[in-house]
Coordinates of C-alpha atoms in Angstrom, one line a residue:
Chain B
M19 CA -45.8 95.8 123.3
S20 CA -43.0 93.7 121.7
L21 CA -41.9 90.4 123.1
D22 CA -38.4 89.8 124.4
L23 CA -37.1 87.0 122.1
P24 CA -35.2 84.2 123.8
G25 CA -31.7 83.7 122.4
G26 CA -29.4 80.7 122.2
F27 CA -27.1 79.2 124.8
E28 CA -24.9 82.3 125.0
H29 CA -27.6 84.6 126.4
D30 CA -29.0 82.5 129.2
R31 CA -27.9 79.6 131.4
H32 CA -31.4 79.0 132.7
E33 CA -33.6 79.2 129.6
S34 CA -36.6 77.5 131.4
S35 CA -36.5 79.2 134.8
F36 CA -39.4 81.5 135.5
T37 CA -37.7 82.8 138.7
D38 CA -34.7 83.9 136.7
L39 CA -37.1 85.6 134.2
L40 CA -38.7 87.6 137.0
R41 CA -35.3 88.5 138.5
R42 CA -34.0 89.8 135.1
A43 CA -37.2 91.8 134.8
G44 CA -36.6 93.2 138.3
Q45 CA -40.0 91.9 139.4
M46 CA -38.9 89.3 141.9
P47 CA -40.9 89.6 145.1
S48 CA -38.5 90.8 147.9
W49 CA -38.7 92.0 151.4
D50 CA -36.3 94.2 153.4
P51 CA -35.6 92.2 156.6
A52 CA -34.4 95.3 158.5
A53 CA -37.7 97.2 157.9
I54 CA -40.1 94.5 159.2
D55 CA -41.1 93.9 162.8
H56 CA -41.8 90.2 162.7
A57 CA -44.1 90.2 165.7
G58 CA -46.6 92.0 163.5
V59 CA -46.7 89.5 160.7
P60 CA -49.0 86.5 160.6
E61 CA -47.4 83.1 161.1
A62 CA -48.8 79.8 159.6
T63 CA -48.6 76.9 162.0
T64 CA -49.0 73.1 161.8
V65 CA -48.8 71.0 158.6
L66 CA -48.0 67.4 158.1
A67 CA -47.7 64.6 155.5
L68 CA -47.7 60.8 155.7
K69 CA -47.4 58.0 153.3
T70 CA -50.3 55.9 152.4
A71 CA -50.4 52.5 150.6
D72 CA -50.9 54.3 147.2
G73 CA -49.2 57.7 147.7
V74 CA -49.2 60.4 150.2
A75 CA -51.7 62.4 152.3
M76 CA -51.0 66.0 153.3
V77 CA -53.0 67.9 156.0
G78 CA -52.8 71.4 157.3
D79 CA -54.7 73.2 160.1
R80 CA -56.3 76.6 159.3
R81 CA -55.0 79.0 161.9
A82 CA -52.5 81.8 161.5
T83 CA -51.3 83.7 164.5
M84 CA -49.7 87.0 165.2
G85 CA -47.9 87.0 168.5
N86 CA -50.6 85.7 170.9
L87 CA -53.5 86.7 168.6
I88 CA -55.3 84.6 166.1
A89 CA -54.7 86.4 162.8
H90 CA -56.8 84.2 160.5
R91 CA -59.0 81.2 161.1
R92 CA -59.5 80.0 157.6
M93 CA -56.1 80.1 156.1
D94 CA -55.1 77.6 153.4
K95 CA -51.7 76.1 154.0
V96 CA -51.9 73.1 151.6
F97 CA -51.6 73.7 147.9
P98 CA -51.2 71.7 144.7
A99 CA -47.7 72.3 143.4
D100 CA -48.6 70.7 140.1
S101 CA -50.8 67.8 139.0
H102 CA -48.7 65.2 141.0
S103 CA -47.3 67.0 144.0
A104 CA -48.4 69.1 147.0
V105 CA -46.7 71.8 149.1
A106 CA -47.7 72.9 152.5
I107 CA -46.3 75.9 154.4
A108 CA -45.3 77.0 157.9
G109 CA -43.7 80.2 159.0
T110 CA -44.2 83.8 158.0
A111 CA -47.5 83.5 156.0
G112 CA -47.1 86.3 153.5
I113 CA -43.7 85.2 152.4
A114 CA -44.6 81.6 152.3
M115 CA -47.7 82.2 150.1
E116 CA -45.6 84.2 147.6
L117 CA -43.1 81.3 147.6
V118 CA -45.8 78.8 146.9
K119 CA -47.1 80.9 144.0
L120 CA -43.6 81.2 142.6
F121 CA -43.0 77.5 142.9
Q122 CA -46.4 76.6 141.2
T123 CA -45.7 79.0 138.3
E124 CA -42.1 77.7 138.0
L125 CA -43.3 74.1 137.7
E126 CA -46.0 74.9 135.1
H127 CA -43.6 77.2 133.2
Y128 CA -41.0 74.5 133.0
E129 CA -43.6 71.9 131.9
K130 CA -44.9 74.2 129.1
L131 CA -41.5 75.1 127.8
E132 CA -39.9 71.6 127.9
G133 CA -43.0 69.5 127.2
N134 CA -42.6 67.3 130.2
R135 CA -42.8 67.7 134.0
L136 CA -39.7 68.0 136.2
S137 CA -38.9 64.8 138.1
L138 CA -40.1 64.8 141.8
E139 CA -36.5 65.0 142.9
G140 CA -36.0 68.0 140.6
K141 CA -39.1 69.8 142.0
A142 CA -37.9 69.1 145.6
N143 CA -34.4 70.5 144.8
Y144 CA -35.9 73.6 143.3
L145 CA -38.1 74.3 146.3
G146 CA -34.9 74.0 148.4
A147 CA -33.3 76.7 146.3
L148 CA -36.3 79.0 146.8
V149 CA -36.1 78.6 150.5
R150 CA -32.4 79.2 150.4
N151 CA -33.0 82.6 148.7
Q152 CA -35.1 83.6 151.7
M153 CA -32.2 83.0 154.2
P154 CA -31.5 86.7 155.1
L155 CA -35.2 87.0 156.2
A156 CA -35.0 83.7 158.0
L157 CA -32.1 84.9 160.1
Q158 CA -34.2 87.9 161.1
G159 CA -36.9 85.6 162.5
M160 CA -39.1 85.4 159.4
A161 CA -38.5 81.8 158.4
V162 CA -40.4 79.9 155.8
V163 CA -40.3 76.1 156.2
P164 CA -42.3 74.2 153.6
L165 CA -43.2 70.6 153.4
F166 CA -43.3 68.9 150.0
C167 CA -44.7 65.6 148.9
G168 CA -45.8 64.0 145.7
Y169 CA -46.2 60.9 143.7
D170 CA -43.0 59.8 142.0
E171 CA -44.2 58.7 138.5
S172 CA -40.8 57.1 137.7
D173 CA -40.8 54.6 140.6
G174 CA -44.5 54.5 141.4
R175 CA -44.6 55.6 145.0
G176 CA -45.2 58.6 147.2
R177 CA -42.3 60.7 148.6
I178 CA -42.1 63.3 151.3
Y179 CA -39.4 66.0 151.7
T180 CA -38.8 68.4 154.6
Y181 CA -36.7 71.6 154.6
D182 CA -34.8 73.7 157.1
V183 CA -34.4 77.5 157.1
V184 CA -31.2 77.4 155.1
G185 CA -32.8 75.4 152.3
G186 CA -31.5 72.0 153.4
R187 CA -33.7 69.2 151.9
Y188 CA -34.3 65.9 153.7
E189 CA -36.3 63.0 152.4
E190 CA -38.6 61.4 155.0
V191 CA -39.5 57.7 155.0
E192 CA -42.8 57.6 156.8
Y193 CA -44.3 60.9 157.9
A194 CA -43.2 64.5 158.5
A195 CA -44.6 67.6 160.1
T196 CA -43.5 71.2 160.4
G197 CA -44.7 74.3 162.2
S198 CA -45.3 75.1 165.9
G199 CA -47.5 72.1 166.7
S200 CA -45.3 69.6 164.7
V201 CA -43.7 68.0 167.8
H202 CA -47.1 66.9 169.1
A203 CA -48.4 65.9 165.7
K204 CA -45.3 63.8 165.1
A205 CA -45.6 62.1 168.5
Y206 CA -49.1 61.1 167.6
L207 CA -48.2 59.9 164.1
R208 CA -45.3 57.8 165.5
A209 CA -47.8 55.8 167.5
V210 CA -50.3 55.1 164.7
F211 CA -48.3 55.0 161.5
R212 CA -48.3 51.8 159.4
D213 CA -47.0 51.5 155.8
D214 CA -50.3 50.1 154.5
L215 CA -52.7 52.9 155.5
T216 CA -55.6 53.4 153.1
R217 CA -56.3 56.9 152.0
E218 CA -59.3 57.1 154.4
E219 CA -57.2 55.8 157.4
A220 CA -54.4 58.2 156.6
A221 CA -56.8 61.2 156.5
A222 CA -58.3 60.2 159.8
A223 CA -54.8 59.7 161.4
A224 CA -53.7 63.1 160.0
I225 CA -56.7 64.9 161.4
E226 CA -56.2 63.2 164.8
A227 CA -52.6 64.4 164.7
I228 CA -53.9 67.9 164.1
V229 CA -56.3 67.5 167.0
A230 CA -53.4 66.3 169.2
A231 CA -51.3 69.3 168.2
S232 CA -54.2 71.7 168.8
D233 CA -54.6 70.3 172.3
E234 CA -51.0 71.2 173.3
D235 CA -50.2 74.2 171.1
T236 CA -52.3 77.4 171.1
A237 CA -51.1 78.3 167.6
T238 CA -52.6 75.2 166.0
G239 CA -56.3 75.2 165.2
G240 CA -58.2 71.9 165.4
P241 CA -61.5 71.1 163.6
D242 CA -63.9 73.9 164.6
I243 CA -67.4 72.4 164.5
Q244 CA -69.2 75.6 165.7
R245 CA -67.8 77.7 162.9
G246 CA -67.6 74.9 160.4
I247 CA -63.8 75.2 159.9
Y248 CA -61.9 72.0 159.1
P249 CA -58.4 71.1 158.1
I250 CA -57.4 70.9 154.4
V251 CA -56.8 67.3 153.4
A252 CA -54.9 66.6 150.1
I253 CA -54.2 63.2 148.6
V254 CA -51.6 62.6 145.9
E255 CA -51.7 59.3 144.1
E256 CA -51.0 57.9 140.6
S257 CA -54.2 59.7 139.4
G258 CA -52.8 63.0 140.7
Y259 CA -53.5 65.6 143.3
H260 CA -57.0 66.0 144.8
E261 CA -58.4 67.6 147.9
L262 CA -61.1 65.9 150.0
D263 CA -64.3 67.9 149.9
E264 CA -65.3 69.8 153.1
A265 CA -68.2 67.5 153.8
E266 CA -66.0 64.4 153.9
V267 CA -63.4 66.2 156.1
E268 CA -66.2 67.2 158.4
R269 CA -67.5 63.6 158.7
I270 CA -64.0 62.3 159.5
S271 CA -63.4 65.2 162.0
R272 CA -66.6 64.5 163.8
E273 CA -65.7 60.8 164.1
V274 CA -62.3 61.6 165.4
L275 CA -63.7 64.1 168.0
E276 CA -66.4 61.6 169.1
R277 CA -63.8 58.9 169.6
Q278 CA -61.8 61.2 171.8
S279 CA -64.7 62.4 174.0
Chain Y
M16 CA -16.7 104.9 99.3
T17 CA -19.3 103.2 97.2
M18 CA -22.9 104.4 97.4
P19 CA -25.5 101.6 97.9
F20 CA -28.0 101.3 95.0
Y21 CA -31.3 103.0 95.7
V22 CA -34.1 100.4 96.2
P23 CA -37.6 101.9 96.4
P24 CA -39.3 100.8 99.7
E25 CA -42.2 99.3 97.8
Q26 CA -39.8 97.0 96.0
L27 CA -38.0 96.1 99.3
M28 CA -41.2 95.2 101.1
Q29 CA -42.4 93.2 98.1
D30 CA -39.2 91.3 97.9
R31 CA -39.3 90.5 101.6
A32 CA -42.9 89.4 101.5
E33 CA -42.3 87.2 98.6
F34 CA -39.3 85.6 100.4
A35 CA -41.4 85.0 103.5
R36 CA -44.4 83.6 101.5
K37 CA -42.1 81.2 99.7
G38 CA -40.7 79.9 102.9
I39 CA -44.2 79.4 104.5
A40 CA -45.6 77.7 101.4
K41 CA -43.0 74.9 101.8
G42 CA -44.4 73.9 105.1
R43 CA -47.6 72.0 105.8
S44 CA -50.7 73.8 107.0
I45 CA -52.4 73.8 110.4
L46 CA -56.1 73.9 110.9
A47 CA -58.2 75.0 113.9
I48 CA -61.9 74.2 114.2
E49 CA -64.4 75.2 116.9
Y50 CA -66.5 72.3 118.3
D51 CA -69.2 72.2 121.0
T52 CA -66.9 72.4 124.1
G53 CA -63.7 73.9 122.7
I54 CA -61.3 74.4 119.9
L55 CA -59.4 71.6 118.0
I56 CA -56.1 72.3 116.4
V57 CA -54.7 69.8 113.8
A58 CA -51.4 69.6 112.1
E59 CA -49.8 67.0 109.8
N60 CA -46.6 66.3 111.7
P61 CA -44.7 63.0 111.4
S62 CA -42.2 64.0 114.1
R63 CA -43.0 62.7 117.6
A64 CA -40.6 65.1 119.3
L65 CA -40.9 68.4 117.6
N66 CA -44.3 70.0 118.2
K67 CA -46.0 72.6 116.1
I68 CA -48.9 73.0 118.6
G69 CA -48.3 74.0 122.3
E70 CA -49.9 75.2 125.5
V71 CA -49.4 78.9 126.3
Y72 CA -51.7 79.5 129.2
D73 CA -54.8 78.2 131.0
K74 CA -57.2 78.8 128.0
I75 CA -54.7 79.6 125.2
A76 CA -53.0 77.4 122.7
F77 CA -50.3 78.3 120.1
A78 CA -49.6 76.8 116.7
G79 CA -46.9 77.7 114.1
V80 CA -46.1 76.9 110.5
G81 CA -42.8 77.6 108.7
K82 CA -39.3 77.5 110.2
Y83 CA -39.2 75.6 113.4
N84 CA -36.6 77.6 115.2
E85 CA -38.4 80.9 114.4
F86 CA -41.9 79.9 115.7
E87 CA -40.3 77.9 118.6
S88 CA -38.6 81.1 119.9
L89 CA -41.9 82.9 119.6
R90 CA -43.7 80.1 121.4
V91 CA -41.3 80.5 124.3
A92 CA -41.5 84.3 124.3
G93 CA -45.3 84.0 124.4
I94 CA -45.3 81.6 127.4
R95 CA -42.9 84.0 129.2
H96 CA -45.1 87.0 128.5
A97 CA -48.2 85.1 129.7
D98 CA -46.7 83.6 132.8
V99 CA -45.2 87.0 134.0
K100 CA -48.5 88.8 133.3
G101 CA -50.5 86.1 135.1
F102 CA -48.1 86.1 138.1
N103 CA -48.1 89.9 138.5
Y104 CA -51.8 90.5 137.9
G105 CA -54.3 87.6 137.9
R106 CA -54.7 84.4 135.9
E107 CA -57.9 85.6 134.1
D108 CA -56.1 88.8 133.0
V109 CA -54.1 86.8 130.5
N110 CA -56.0 86.7 127.2
A111 CA -55.4 85.8 123.6
K112 CA -56.0 89.3 122.3
G113 CA -53.1 90.7 124.3
L114 CA -50.9 87.8 123.3
A115 CA -51.8 88.1 119.6
N116 CA -51.1 91.8 119.7
A117 CA -47.6 91.2 121.2
Y118 CA -46.9 88.6 118.5
A119 CA -48.1 91.0 115.8
Q120 CA -45.8 93.8 117.1
T121 CA -42.9 91.4 117.3
L122 CA -43.4 90.0 113.8
G123 CA -44.0 93.5 112.3
T124 CA -40.7 94.8 113.9
V125 CA -38.8 91.8 112.6
F126 CA -40.3 92.2 109.1
T127 CA -39.1 95.8 108.7
N128 CA -36.0 96.0 110.9
Q129 CA -34.2 92.6 110.6
P130 CA -32.1 91.5 107.6
K131 CA -34.5 88.7 106.9
P132 CA -38.2 88.4 107.8
Y133 CA -39.5 85.4 109.8
E134 CA -40.8 82.7 107.5
I135 CA -43.7 81.7 109.7
E136 CA -47.4 82.2 110.4
L137 CA -49.0 81.8 113.8
L138 CA -52.4 80.8 115.1
I139 CA -53.6 81.6 118.7
A140 CA -56.7 79.8 120.0
E141 CA -58.5 80.7 123.2
V142 CA -61.5 78.8 124.6
G143 CA -64.0 81.0 126.3
K144 CA -66.7 80.3 128.9
E145 CA -69.3 80.2 126.2
P146 CA -68.8 79.3 122.5
D147 CA -69.3 83.0 121.6
D148 CA -66.3 83.9 123.7
N149 CA -63.9 81.6 121.7
R150 CA -61.1 83.5 119.9
L151 CA -59.1 82.5 116.9
F152 CA -56.3 84.8 115.8
R153 CA -54.0 84.5 112.8
I154 CA -50.7 86.4 112.7
R155 CA -48.8 86.7 109.4
Y156 CA -45.1 87.0 108.7
D157 CA -45.4 90.8 108.5
G158 CA -47.4 91.3 111.7
T159 CA -50.8 91.4 110.0
L160 CA -53.3 90.3 112.6
G161 CA -56.7 88.9 111.8
D162 CA -59.4 87.2 113.9
E163 CA -61.5 84.3 112.6
R164 CA -64.7 82.5 113.5
D165 CA -65.6 78.8 113.4
F166 CA -62.3 77.7 111.8
C167 CA -59.0 79.1 110.7
A168 CA -56.2 77.7 108.5
I169 CA -52.6 78.9 108.3
G170 CA -49.7 77.9 106.0
G171 CA -49.3 76.9 102.4
Q172 CA -52.7 75.4 101.8
E173 CA -54.6 78.0 103.7
E174 CA -56.9 79.0 100.8
E175 CA -57.7 75.4 99.7
L176 CA -58.5 74.3 103.3
T177 CA -60.7 77.4 103.9
E178 CA -62.5 76.6 100.6
V179 CA -63.3 73.0 101.7
L180 CA -64.3 74.0 105.2
R181 CA -66.6 76.8 104.0
D182 CA -68.8 74.1 102.5
R183 CA -68.5 71.5 105.2
Y184 CA -68.4 73.4 108.5
E185 CA -71.4 73.5 110.8
A186 CA -71.7 74.9 114.3
G187 CA -72.0 72.6 117.4
L188 CA -69.8 69.7 116.1
S189 CA -68.7 67.0 118.6
L190 CA -65.0 66.6 119.1
D191 CA -65.0 63.4 117.1
A192 CA -66.8 65.0 114.2
A193 CA -64.4 68.0 114.3
I194 CA -61.4 65.6 114.1
A195 CA -62.9 63.7 111.2
M196 CA -63.8 67.0 109.4
A197 CA -60.3 68.5 109.9
I198 CA -58.5 65.4 108.6
G199 CA -61.1 65.0 105.8
A200 CA -60.3 68.6 104.7
F201 CA -56.6 68.0 104.6
E202 CA -57.0 64.7 102.7
A203 CA -59.4 66.3 100.2
V204 CA -56.8 69.1 99.6
E205 CA -53.8 66.8 99.4
E206 CA -55.7 64.0 97.6
R207 CA -54.1 61.2 99.7
T208 CA -54.8 59.3 103.0
I209 CA -52.5 60.2 105.9
P210 CA -52.2 57.6 108.7
S211 CA -53.3 58.5 112.2
H212 CA -49.9 58.5 113.8
E213 CA -48.7 61.2 111.4
W214 CA -51.1 63.8 112.9
E215 CA -50.4 66.1 115.8
A216 CA -53.7 67.3 117.4
A217 CA -54.6 69.1 120.6
V218 CA -57.6 70.8 122.1
V219 CA -58.4 73.7 124.4
D220 CA -61.6 72.4 126.0
R221 CA -63.7 74.2 128.6
G222 CA -64.4 70.9 130.3
N223 CA -60.7 70.3 131.2
G224 CA -60.5 72.5 134.3
R225 CA -58.1 75.4 134.8
R226 CA -55.5 74.1 132.3
S227 CA -57.7 73.4 129.3
F228 CA -55.0 72.3 126.9
R229 CA -54.7 68.6 126.1
R230 CA -52.9 66.7 123.4
L231 CA -54.8 64.0 121.5
S232 CA -53.2 60.5 121.1
A233 CA -53.1 58.7 117.7
D234 CA -55.6 56.2 119.2
E235 CA -58.1 59.0 119.8
I236 CA -57.7 60.3 116.3
E237 CA -58.1 56.7 114.9
T238 CA -61.3 56.2 116.9
A239 CA -62.7 59.5 115.8
R240 CA -62.0 58.8 112.1
S241 CA -63.5 55.3 112.3
K242 CA -66.7 56.7 113.7
S243 CA -67.5 58.9 110.8

């Protein structure tokens, strides 16, 4: 098979965009809002992010629900967007996961073509555009509301962005949460947040916020010691994105639960 | 109406090949060498902004000699091809063989159908899970595709570099030894010393995680040279 050669300026206004490339090839993932009964589609629930002294921490519970059923117990909702940012999802799970995959590919595609990464602001804006493209579905009750955070290499600090269903992008100063349990998670974070949390303290606070949300909201799954299911905890600092390993999250979760009993 | 002169196809192809070879011979060569945990690619390149070596996909690197705008457009086309394939299927379904074939098709078509052939040669390197799974492909201006083992040179001094490395190469080199050997081969062929900041070097290394491509800094090159 022959390659489609890129032209000069006249052919393309978005030379580096992977999403445009897929659209031109007619391979853009799409859903027909009229054809889907949204009560039968899994929903991802609570995710949150908070700033730490050196960057940001992002945590997601593992539950996906379908109406009043538990659809999945071990779902991943926190993903690396690229080496220095993380994205977490709430809302219609299938659409949200496709959106994350598209976002990850887009960032890497841009980096390979241009030789440098997009700025954190640029990544946040791009994610807003992806959410905006899903608006017809959102209006049918299948909303995708991501949470985005990362380490801003140009000014050396962590940043958090939230979105609404129409793609509106808001920068948060201290912490943010989205999904069904977000009200309770935020209420908890409001009480404990300081701007000098260490990475360990932030992870513990975030897990406690998930526990608080799971106490009040049936769609949020807290740490499940019997089944060995724990929240996903990601940290983004100057050194980049990394996830805490399961043993460490288990240890912190057990401490949190013991403190509460 | 005037009739065009008849040119026998042999003559036409020969003229085109000669034209392309002349263009390629003007540029500096690129050398790829396998070492214990990956593949090193080295190019003499005084420019800090215009690269000859680039990342295509998780395990795959690209290098081009000749006209910059021509191999740059092929680099971009290759990244697009790989990213779309990896997105629609799976990441491990993107491999160097498929990519090298697509490049060969494209260059072959350009060579016969376009008014002017591309004055470039390409090198595709893929690091495998084991050294035996490493792949080195060379694609010539007319779409001729070849695969190499251990090392591969493209560009004007291809034959001289191959000659030097045939004597010196040994399996299981460390990265530092591979850097010193590659630069030593260039300097032996050109009979001069080239300072460390005038090299462009990158590796695809199986120890680097999912994205195995990494550029080497002038300091790393300097350190490797001083060790040998």
